[in-house]
Coordinates of C-alpha atoms in Angstrom, one line a residue:
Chain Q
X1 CA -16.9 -56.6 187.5
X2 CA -16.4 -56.5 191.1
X3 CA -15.8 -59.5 192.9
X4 CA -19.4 -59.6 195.2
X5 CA -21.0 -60.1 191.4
X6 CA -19.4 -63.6 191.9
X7 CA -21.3 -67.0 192.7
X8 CA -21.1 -67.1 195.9
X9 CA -21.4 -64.0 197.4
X10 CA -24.6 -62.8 195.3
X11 CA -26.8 -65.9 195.9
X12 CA -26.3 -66.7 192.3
X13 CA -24.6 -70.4 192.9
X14 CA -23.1 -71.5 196.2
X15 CA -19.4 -71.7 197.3
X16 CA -20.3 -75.7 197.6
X17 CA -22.0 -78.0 195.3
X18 CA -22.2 -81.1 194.9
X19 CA -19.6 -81.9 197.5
X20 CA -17.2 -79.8 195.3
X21 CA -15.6 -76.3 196.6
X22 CA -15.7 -73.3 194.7
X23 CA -12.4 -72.0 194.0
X24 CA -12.0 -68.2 192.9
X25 CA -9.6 -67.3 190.1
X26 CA -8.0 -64.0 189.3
X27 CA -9.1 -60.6 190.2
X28 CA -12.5 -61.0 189.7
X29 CA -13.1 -64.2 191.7
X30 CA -14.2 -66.4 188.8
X31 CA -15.8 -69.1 190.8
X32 CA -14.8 -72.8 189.6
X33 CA -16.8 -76.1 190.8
X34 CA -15.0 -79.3 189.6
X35 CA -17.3 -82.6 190.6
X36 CA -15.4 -85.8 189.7
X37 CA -17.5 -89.2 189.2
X38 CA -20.2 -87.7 188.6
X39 CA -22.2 -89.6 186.5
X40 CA -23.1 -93.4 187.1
X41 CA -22.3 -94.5 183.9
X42 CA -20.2 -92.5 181.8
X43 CA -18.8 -95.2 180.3
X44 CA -22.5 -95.6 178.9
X45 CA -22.9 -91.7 177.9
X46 CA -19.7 -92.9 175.1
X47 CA -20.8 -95.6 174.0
X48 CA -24.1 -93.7 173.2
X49 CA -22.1 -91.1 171.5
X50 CA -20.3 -93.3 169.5
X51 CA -23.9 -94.2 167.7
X52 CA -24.4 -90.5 167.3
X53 CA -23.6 -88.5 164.1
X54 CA -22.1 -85.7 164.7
X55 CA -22.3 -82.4 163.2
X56 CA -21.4 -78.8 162.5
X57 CA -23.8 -76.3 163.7
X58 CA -24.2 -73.1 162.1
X59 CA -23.3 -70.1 163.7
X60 CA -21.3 -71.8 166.3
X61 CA -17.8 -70.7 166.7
X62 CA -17.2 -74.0 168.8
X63 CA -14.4 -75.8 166.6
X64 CA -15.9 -79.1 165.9
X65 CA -19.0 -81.4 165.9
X66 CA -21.7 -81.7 168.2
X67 CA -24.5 -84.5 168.6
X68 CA -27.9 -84.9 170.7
X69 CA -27.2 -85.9 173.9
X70 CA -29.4 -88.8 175.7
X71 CA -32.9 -87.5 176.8
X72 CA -32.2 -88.5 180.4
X73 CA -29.3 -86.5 180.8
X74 CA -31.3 -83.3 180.9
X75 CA -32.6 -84.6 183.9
X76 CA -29.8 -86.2 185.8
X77 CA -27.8 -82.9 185.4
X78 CA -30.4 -80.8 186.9
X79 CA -30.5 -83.5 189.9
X80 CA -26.7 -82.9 190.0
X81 CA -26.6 -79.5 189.9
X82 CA -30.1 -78.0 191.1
X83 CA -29.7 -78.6 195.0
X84 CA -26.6 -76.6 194.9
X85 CA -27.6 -73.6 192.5
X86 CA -31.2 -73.8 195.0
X87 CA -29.1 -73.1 197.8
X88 CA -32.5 -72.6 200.0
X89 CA -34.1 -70.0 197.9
X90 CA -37.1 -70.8 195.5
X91 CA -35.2 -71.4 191.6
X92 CA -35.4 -73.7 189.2
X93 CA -33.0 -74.5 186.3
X94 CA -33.2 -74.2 182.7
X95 CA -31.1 -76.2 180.8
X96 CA -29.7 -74.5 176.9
X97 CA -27.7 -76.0 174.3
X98 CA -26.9 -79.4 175.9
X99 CA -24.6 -81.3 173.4
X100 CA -22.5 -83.9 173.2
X101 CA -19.0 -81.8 171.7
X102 CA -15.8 -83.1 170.3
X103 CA -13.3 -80.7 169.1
X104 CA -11.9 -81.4 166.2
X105 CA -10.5 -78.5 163.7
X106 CA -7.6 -77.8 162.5
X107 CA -6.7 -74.3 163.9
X108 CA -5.7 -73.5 160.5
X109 CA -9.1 -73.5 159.1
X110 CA -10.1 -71.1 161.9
X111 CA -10.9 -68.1 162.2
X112 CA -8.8 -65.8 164.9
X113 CA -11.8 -65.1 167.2
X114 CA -11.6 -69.0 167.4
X115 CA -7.9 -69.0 168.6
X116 CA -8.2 -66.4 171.8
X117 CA -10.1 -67.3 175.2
X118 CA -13.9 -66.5 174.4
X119 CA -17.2 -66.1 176.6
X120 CA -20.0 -68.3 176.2
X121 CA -22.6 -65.5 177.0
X122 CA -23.0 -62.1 178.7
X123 CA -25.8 -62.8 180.8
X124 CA -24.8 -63.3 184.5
X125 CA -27.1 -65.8 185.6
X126 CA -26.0 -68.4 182.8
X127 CA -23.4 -71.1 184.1
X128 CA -21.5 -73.2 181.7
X129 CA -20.9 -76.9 182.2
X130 CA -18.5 -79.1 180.5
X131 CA -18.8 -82.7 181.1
X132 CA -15.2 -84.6 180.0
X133 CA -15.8 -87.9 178.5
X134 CA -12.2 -88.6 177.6
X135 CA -8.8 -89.0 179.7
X136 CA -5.8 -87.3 179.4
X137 CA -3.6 -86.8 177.7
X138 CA -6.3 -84.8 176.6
X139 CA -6.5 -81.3 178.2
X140 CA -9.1 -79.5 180.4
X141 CA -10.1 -75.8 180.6
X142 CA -8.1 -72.8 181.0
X143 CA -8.9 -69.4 182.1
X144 CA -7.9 -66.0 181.4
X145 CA -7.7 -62.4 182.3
X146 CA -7.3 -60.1 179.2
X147 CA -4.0 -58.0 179.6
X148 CA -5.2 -54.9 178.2
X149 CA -8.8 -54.7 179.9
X150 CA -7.9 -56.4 182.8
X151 CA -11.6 -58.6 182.4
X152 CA -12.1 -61.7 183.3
X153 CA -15.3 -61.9 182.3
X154 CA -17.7 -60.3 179.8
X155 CA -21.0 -59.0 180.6
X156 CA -23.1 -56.7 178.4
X157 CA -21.4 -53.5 179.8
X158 CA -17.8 -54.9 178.3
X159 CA -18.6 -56.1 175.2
X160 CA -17.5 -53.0 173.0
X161 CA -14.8 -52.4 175.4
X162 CA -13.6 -55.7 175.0
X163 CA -14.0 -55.4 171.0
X164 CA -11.8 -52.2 171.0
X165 CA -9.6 -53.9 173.6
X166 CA -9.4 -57.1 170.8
X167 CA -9.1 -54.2 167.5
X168 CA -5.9 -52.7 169.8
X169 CA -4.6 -55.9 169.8
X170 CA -4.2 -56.9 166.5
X171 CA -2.4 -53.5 166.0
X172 CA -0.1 -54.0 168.6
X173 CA 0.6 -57.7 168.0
X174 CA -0.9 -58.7 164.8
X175 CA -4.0 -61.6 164.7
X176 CA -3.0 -64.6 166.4
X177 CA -1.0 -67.0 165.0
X178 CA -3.0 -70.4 163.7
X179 CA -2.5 -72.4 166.8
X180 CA -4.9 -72.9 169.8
X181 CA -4.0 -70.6 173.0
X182 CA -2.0 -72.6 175.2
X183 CA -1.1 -71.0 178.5
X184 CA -0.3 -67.1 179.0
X185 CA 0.4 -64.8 175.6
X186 CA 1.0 -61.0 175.4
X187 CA -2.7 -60.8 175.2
X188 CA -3.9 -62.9 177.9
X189 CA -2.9 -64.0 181.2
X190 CA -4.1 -67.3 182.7
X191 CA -5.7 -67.4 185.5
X192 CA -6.3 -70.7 186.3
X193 CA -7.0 -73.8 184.9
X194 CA -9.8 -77.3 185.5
X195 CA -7.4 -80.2 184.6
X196 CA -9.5 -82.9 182.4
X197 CA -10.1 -85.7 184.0
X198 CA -12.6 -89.0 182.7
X199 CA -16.2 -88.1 183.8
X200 CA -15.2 -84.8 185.5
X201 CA -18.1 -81.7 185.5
X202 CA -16.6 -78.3 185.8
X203 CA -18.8 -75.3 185.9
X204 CA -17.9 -71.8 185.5
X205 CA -19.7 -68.6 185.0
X206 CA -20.5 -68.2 180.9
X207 CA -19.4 -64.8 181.1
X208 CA -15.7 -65.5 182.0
X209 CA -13.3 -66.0 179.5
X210 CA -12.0 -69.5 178.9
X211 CA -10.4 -71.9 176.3
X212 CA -10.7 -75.4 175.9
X213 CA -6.9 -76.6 176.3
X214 CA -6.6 -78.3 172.6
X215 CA -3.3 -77.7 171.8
X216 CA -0.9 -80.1 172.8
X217 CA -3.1 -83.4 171.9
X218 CA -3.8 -84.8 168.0
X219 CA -6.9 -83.9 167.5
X220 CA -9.9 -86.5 166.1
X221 CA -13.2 -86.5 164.8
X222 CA -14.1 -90.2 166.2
X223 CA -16.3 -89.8 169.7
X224 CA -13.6 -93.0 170.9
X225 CA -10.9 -91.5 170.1
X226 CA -11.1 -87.1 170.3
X227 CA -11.7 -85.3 173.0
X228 CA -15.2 -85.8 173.7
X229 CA -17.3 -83.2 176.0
X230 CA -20.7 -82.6 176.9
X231 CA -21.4 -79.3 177.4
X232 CA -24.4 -77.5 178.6
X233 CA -25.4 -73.9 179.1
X234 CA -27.6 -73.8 182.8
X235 CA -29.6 -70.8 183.4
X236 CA -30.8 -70.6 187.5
X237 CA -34.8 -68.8 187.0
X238 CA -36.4 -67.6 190.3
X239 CA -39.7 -69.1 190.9
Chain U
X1 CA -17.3 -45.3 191.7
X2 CA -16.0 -44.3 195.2
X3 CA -15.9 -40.6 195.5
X4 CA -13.5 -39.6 197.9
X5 CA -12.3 -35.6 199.0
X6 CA -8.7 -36.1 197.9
X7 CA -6.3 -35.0 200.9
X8 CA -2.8 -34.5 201.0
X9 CA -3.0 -37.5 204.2
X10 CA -5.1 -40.1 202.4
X11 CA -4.1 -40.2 198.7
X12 CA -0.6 -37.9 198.5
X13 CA 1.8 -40.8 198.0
X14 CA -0.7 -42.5 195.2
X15 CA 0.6 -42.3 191.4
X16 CA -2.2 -42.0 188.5
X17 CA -2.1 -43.4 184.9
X18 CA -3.8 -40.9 183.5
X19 CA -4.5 -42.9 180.2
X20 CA -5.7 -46.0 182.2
X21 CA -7.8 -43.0 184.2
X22 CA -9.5 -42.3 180.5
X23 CA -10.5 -45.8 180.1
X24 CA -13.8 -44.3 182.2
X25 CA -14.5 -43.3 179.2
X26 CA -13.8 -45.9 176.7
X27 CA -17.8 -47.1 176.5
X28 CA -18.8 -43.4 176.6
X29 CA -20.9 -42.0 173.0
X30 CA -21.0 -38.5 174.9
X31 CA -19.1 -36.1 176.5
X32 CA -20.2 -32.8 178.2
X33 CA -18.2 -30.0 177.3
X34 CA -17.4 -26.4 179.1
X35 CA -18.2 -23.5 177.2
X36 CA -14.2 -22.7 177.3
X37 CA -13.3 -25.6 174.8
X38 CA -15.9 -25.4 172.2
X39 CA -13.7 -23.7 169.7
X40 CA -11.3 -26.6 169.8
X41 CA -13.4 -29.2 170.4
X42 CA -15.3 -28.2 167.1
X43 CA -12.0 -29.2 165.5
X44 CA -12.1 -33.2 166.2
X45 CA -15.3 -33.9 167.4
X46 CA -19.5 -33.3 166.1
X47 CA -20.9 -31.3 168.9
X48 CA -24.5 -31.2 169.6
X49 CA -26.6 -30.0 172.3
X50 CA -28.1 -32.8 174.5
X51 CA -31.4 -32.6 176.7
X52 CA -30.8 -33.4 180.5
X53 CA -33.3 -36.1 181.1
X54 CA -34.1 -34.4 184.5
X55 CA -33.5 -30.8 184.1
X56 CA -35.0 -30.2 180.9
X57 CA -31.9 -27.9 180.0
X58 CA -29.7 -28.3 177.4
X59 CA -26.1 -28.8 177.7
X60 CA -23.2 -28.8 174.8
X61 CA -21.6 -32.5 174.4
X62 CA -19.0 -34.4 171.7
X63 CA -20.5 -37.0 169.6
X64 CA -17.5 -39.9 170.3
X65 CA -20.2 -42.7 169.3
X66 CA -22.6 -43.8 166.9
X67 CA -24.2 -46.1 169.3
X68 CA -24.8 -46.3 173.1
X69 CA -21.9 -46.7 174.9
X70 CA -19.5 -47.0 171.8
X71 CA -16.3 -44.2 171.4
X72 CA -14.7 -44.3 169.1
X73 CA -11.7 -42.2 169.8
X74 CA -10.9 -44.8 172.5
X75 CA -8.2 -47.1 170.8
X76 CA -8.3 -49.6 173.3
X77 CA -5.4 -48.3 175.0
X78 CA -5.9 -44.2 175.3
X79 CA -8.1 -41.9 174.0
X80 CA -7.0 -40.6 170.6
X81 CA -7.8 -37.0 169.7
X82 CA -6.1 -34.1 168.6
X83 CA -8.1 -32.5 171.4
X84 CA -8.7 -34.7 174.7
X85 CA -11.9 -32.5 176.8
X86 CA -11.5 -31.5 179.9
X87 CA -14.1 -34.1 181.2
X88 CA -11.9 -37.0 180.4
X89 CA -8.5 -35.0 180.7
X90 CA -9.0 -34.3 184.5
X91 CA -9.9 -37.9 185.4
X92 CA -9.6 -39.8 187.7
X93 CA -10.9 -36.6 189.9
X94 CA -14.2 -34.7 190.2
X95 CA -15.9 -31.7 191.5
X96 CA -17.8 -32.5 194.7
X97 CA -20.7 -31.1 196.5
X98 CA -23.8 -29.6 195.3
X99 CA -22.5 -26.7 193.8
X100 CA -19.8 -27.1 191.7
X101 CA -18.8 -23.7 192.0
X102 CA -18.0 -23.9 195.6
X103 CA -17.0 -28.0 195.0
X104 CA -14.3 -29.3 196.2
X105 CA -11.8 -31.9 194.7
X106 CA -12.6 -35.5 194.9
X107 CA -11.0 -38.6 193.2
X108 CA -12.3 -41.9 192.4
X109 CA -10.8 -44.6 194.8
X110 CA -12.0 -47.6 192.2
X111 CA -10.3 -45.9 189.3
X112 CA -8.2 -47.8 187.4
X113 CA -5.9 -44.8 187.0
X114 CA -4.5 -45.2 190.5
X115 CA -1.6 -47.0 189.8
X116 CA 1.8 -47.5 191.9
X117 CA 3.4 -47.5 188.4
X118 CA 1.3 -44.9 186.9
X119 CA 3.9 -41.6 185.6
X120 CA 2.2 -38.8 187.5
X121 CA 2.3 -38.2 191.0
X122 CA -0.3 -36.5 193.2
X123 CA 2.5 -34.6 195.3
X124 CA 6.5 -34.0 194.7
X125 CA 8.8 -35.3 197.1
X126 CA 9.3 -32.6 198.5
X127 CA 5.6 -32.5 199.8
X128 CA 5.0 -29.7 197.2
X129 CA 2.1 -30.4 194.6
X130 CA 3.1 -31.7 191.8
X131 CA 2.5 -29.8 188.3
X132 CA 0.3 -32.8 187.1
X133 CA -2.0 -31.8 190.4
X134 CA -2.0 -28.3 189.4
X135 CA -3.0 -28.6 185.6
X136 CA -6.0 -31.0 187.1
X137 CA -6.7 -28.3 189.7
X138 CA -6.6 -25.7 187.1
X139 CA -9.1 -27.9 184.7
X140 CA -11.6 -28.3 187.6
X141 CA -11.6 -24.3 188.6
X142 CA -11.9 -23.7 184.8
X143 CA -15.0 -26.4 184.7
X144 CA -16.4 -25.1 187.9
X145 CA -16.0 -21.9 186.8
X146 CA -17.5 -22.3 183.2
X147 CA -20.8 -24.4 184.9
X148 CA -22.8 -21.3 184.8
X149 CA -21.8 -19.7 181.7
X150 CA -22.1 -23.2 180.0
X151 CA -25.5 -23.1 181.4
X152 CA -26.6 -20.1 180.5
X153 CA -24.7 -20.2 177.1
X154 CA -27.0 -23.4 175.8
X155 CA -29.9 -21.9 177.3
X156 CA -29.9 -19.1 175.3
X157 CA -29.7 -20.9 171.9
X158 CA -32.8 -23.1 173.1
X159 CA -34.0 -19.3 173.7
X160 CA -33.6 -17.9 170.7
X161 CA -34.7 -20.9 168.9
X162 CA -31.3 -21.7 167.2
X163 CA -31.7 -25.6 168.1
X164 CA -33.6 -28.2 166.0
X165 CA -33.3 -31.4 166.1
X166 CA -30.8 -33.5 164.6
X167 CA -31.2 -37.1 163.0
X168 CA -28.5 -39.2 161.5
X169 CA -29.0 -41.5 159.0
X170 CA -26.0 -43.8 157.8
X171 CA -25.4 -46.3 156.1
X172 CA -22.0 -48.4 156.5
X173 CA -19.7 -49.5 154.6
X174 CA -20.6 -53.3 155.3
X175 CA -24.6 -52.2 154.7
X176 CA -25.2 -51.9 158.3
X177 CA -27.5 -48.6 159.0
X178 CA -27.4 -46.8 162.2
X179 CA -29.8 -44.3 163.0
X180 CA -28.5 -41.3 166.1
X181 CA -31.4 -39.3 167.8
X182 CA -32.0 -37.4 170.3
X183 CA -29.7 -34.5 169.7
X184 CA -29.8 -31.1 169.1
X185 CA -27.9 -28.7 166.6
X186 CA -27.7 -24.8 165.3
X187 CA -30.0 -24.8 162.2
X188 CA -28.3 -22.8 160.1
X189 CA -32.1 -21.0 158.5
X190 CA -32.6 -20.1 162.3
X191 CA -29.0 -18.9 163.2
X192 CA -29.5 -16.6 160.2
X193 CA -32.5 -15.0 161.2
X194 CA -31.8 -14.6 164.8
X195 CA -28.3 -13.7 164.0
X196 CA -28.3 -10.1 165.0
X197 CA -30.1 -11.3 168.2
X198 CA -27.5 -12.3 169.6
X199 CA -25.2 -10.6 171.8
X200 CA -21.9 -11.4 171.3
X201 CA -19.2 -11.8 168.8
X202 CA -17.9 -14.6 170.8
X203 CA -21.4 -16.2 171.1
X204 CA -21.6 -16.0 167.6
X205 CA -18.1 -17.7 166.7
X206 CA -19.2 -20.4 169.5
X207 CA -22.5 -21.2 167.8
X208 CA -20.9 -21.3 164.1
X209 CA -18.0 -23.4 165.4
X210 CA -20.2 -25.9 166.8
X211 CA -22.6 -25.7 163.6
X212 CA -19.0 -26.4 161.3
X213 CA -18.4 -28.9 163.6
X214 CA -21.3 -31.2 162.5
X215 CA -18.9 -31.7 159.4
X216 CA -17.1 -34.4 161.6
X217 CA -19.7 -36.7 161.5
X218 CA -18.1 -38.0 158.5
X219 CA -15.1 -38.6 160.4
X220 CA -16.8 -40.4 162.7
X221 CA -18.2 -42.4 160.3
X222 CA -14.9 -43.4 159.1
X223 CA -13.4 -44.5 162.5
X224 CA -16.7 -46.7 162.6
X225 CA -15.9 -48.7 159.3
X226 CA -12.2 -48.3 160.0
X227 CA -13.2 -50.1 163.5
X228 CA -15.7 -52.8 161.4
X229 CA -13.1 -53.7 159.2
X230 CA -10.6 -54.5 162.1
X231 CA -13.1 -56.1 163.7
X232 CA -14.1 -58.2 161.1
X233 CA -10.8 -59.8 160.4
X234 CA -10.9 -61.3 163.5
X235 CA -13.7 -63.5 162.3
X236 CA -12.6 -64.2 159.3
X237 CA -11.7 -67.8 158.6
X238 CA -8.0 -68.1 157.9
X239 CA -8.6 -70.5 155.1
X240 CA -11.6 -69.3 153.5

């Protein structure tokens, strides 16, 4: 994908939002908006979480539980994030799969797909926004670049490619081993990374490829004590 | 895709991959072939006849996918057959112009083949070509050169009402079924009765060689559940 399909430079999202600055990783200029303090009471968004029970959710490769989040948070994120995505021109956002998220499993239990960098969607006007709710030593988002391919991100167009790319892989270097991808491998190359930070947004296309950085932090199932998220799929719609 | 007329000045120094150069490939189901390379593309490959959307005409193409944009020969890495077709062997360059008999060499600036580490080199030291150049020069005469007879060659099975249409039915072996349309192959009933119709021995070999050829379906098919089976380990929970 050539770099002028980037936020940015297509209209899709601006280089500035929310007082933050994009910054453009690898190749491909995978755009990257952190916003820190963003919401007025975090500390609030926990404590509802902590009276939330948590679940799996079919289907869902994410590797842990997810809750409802509050029904005013909807709003405030499309306050936070909609003047920016406007940018001028007539949009409006659509919010998809807003959860609280706390990753929790054992990478043994997993299943390989689980253990590489992954894509959220292919569609190209989806964002992805992960809200941290916890502190380090807990561990933000990485990104990658896939050795082989050379993508950074995922659209339609790359999925089989990206499939044989992954089916080559295995040959050459066997399924990954049952630990979380932490930093480069001799599959991927990372490109870049949004250090975690208490009530930090980062947003990123839901095309690129990314992992959650679990790997170096035990682990828990307790929204007080694991490494609580929200995280949000936003979709900009032209008027 | 940035055509450019390749020139001793502008791209002389560059170095090709030519597998990376394939990789144009990698999410292509079809591949047009030159009348020249039927008999041994028949070998590795299902070949049909496929109606130009535009033109109408009919033009001889390997099956490398059961879906859009899916081949299977491409390993991820290079494209693996016991016979590579001149359409993907001579890439990353391309006949230019309107006529492709009179064309003239291009290459694809945005290719990923283009690369300073890449093993082939556009021009020796020396200034000479190199004998990578020449074999891609000699596979772009031999497709320029083949245009019209390729042409000609599919038209007159569409002619002599050799073609019928094709439709494959399969079933995985994970239950999926996949239906292929929209192609075109000798029917045997016909290329019996119109056998002494037509003219040559050498048209005759090229239409039972791509009617035999049909046979590789089933290989296909097995690099499709070879593929599914790969694939599906990677989602396969390691602890059940």
């Amino acid at each position: 994908m050539p770099a002028s399909d980037s936020a940015g430079k297509d209209g899709t999202a601006p280089n500035r939002w929310g007082g933050a600055q994009a910054q453009f990783l690898g190749t491909e200029a995978v755009p990257l908006w952190v916003i820190d303090d963003c919401h007025p009471d975090a500390s609030g968004l926990c404590e509802f979480a902590a009276r939330q029970a948590f679940a799996r959710r079919e289907g869902d490769y994410y590797p842990g539980l997810r809750a409802p989040v509050p029904l005013a948070y909807d709003q405030w994120l499309i306050s936070l994030l909609g003047p920016g995505i406007a940018n001028g021109a007539a949009a409006e956002l659509e919010l998809l799969n807003c959860t609280y998220a706390i990753a929790c499993d054992d990478p043994a239990n997993l299943a390989p797909i689980q253990l590489i960098p992954h894509f959220d969607s292919v569609e190209d006007d989806l964002l992805a926004a992960v809200h941290y709710l916890c502190a380090p030593p807990f561990a933000g988002t990485a990104f990658y670049r896939h050795r082989r391919t050379g993508f950074e991100r995922i659209d339609a167009g790359r999925v089989a490619l990206f499939q044989q790319a992954l089916a080559a892989d295995a040959r050459q270097f066997g399924l990954p081993a049952s630990s979380y991808q932490g930093g480069s491998n001799r599959a991927f190359e990372q490109i870049g990374a949004a250090p975690l930070r208490f009530n930090r947004i980062v947003v990123y296309p839901a095309n690129c490829l990314h992992s959650g950085m679990l790997g170096a932090t035990n682990l828990s199932n307790d929204p007080s004590l694991g490494r609580l998220t929200i995280t949000t799929l936003v979709r900009r719609r032209s008027r | 895709m940035h055509l450019q007329q390749l020139s001793r000045a502008a791209h002389g120094s560059l170095r090709i991959d030519p597998d990376k150069a394939c990789g144009e490939v990698a999410g292509s189901h079809l591949v047009p072939l030159s009348r020249a390379e039927l008999r041994q593309a028949s070998r590795c490959f299902p070949l049909f006849f496929v109606k130009d959307l535009e033109t109408g005409q009919f033009y001889p193409a390997a099956l490398l996918g059961l879906k859009a944009r899916e081949n299977l020969y491409w390993d991820g890495t290079a494209f693996n057959a016991d016979y590579v077709p001149l359409n993907i062997r001579r890439l990353p360059f391309y006949i230019g112009g309107e006529d492709p008999a009179q064309g003239m060499i291009c290459i694809d600036g945005d290719s990923a083949g283009i690369d300073p580490q890449g093993e082939c080199r556009i021009l020796e030291e020396d200034g000479s070509d190199s004998a990578y150049i020449q074999g891609i020069q000699a596979m772009l005469a031999t497709l320029s050169q083949q245009h019209e007879a390729t042409r000609r060659f599919a038209q007159a099975a569409a002619d002599l009402g050799l073609l019928s249409e094709i439709k494959l039915d399969i079933v995985l072996d994970d239950g999926e079924k996949i239906e292929v349309a929209g192609l075109y192959g000798i029917d045997d009933r016909n290329f019996e009765q119109h056998f002494d119709r037509i003219e040559t021995f050498e048209e005759k070999m090229l239409y039972t060689a791509m009617m035999l050829s049909l046979d590789n379906v089933a290989g296909l098919v097995r690099r499709k559940n070879a593929t599914n089976a790969e694939l599906a380990a990677w989602h396969a929970p390691a602890a059940g």
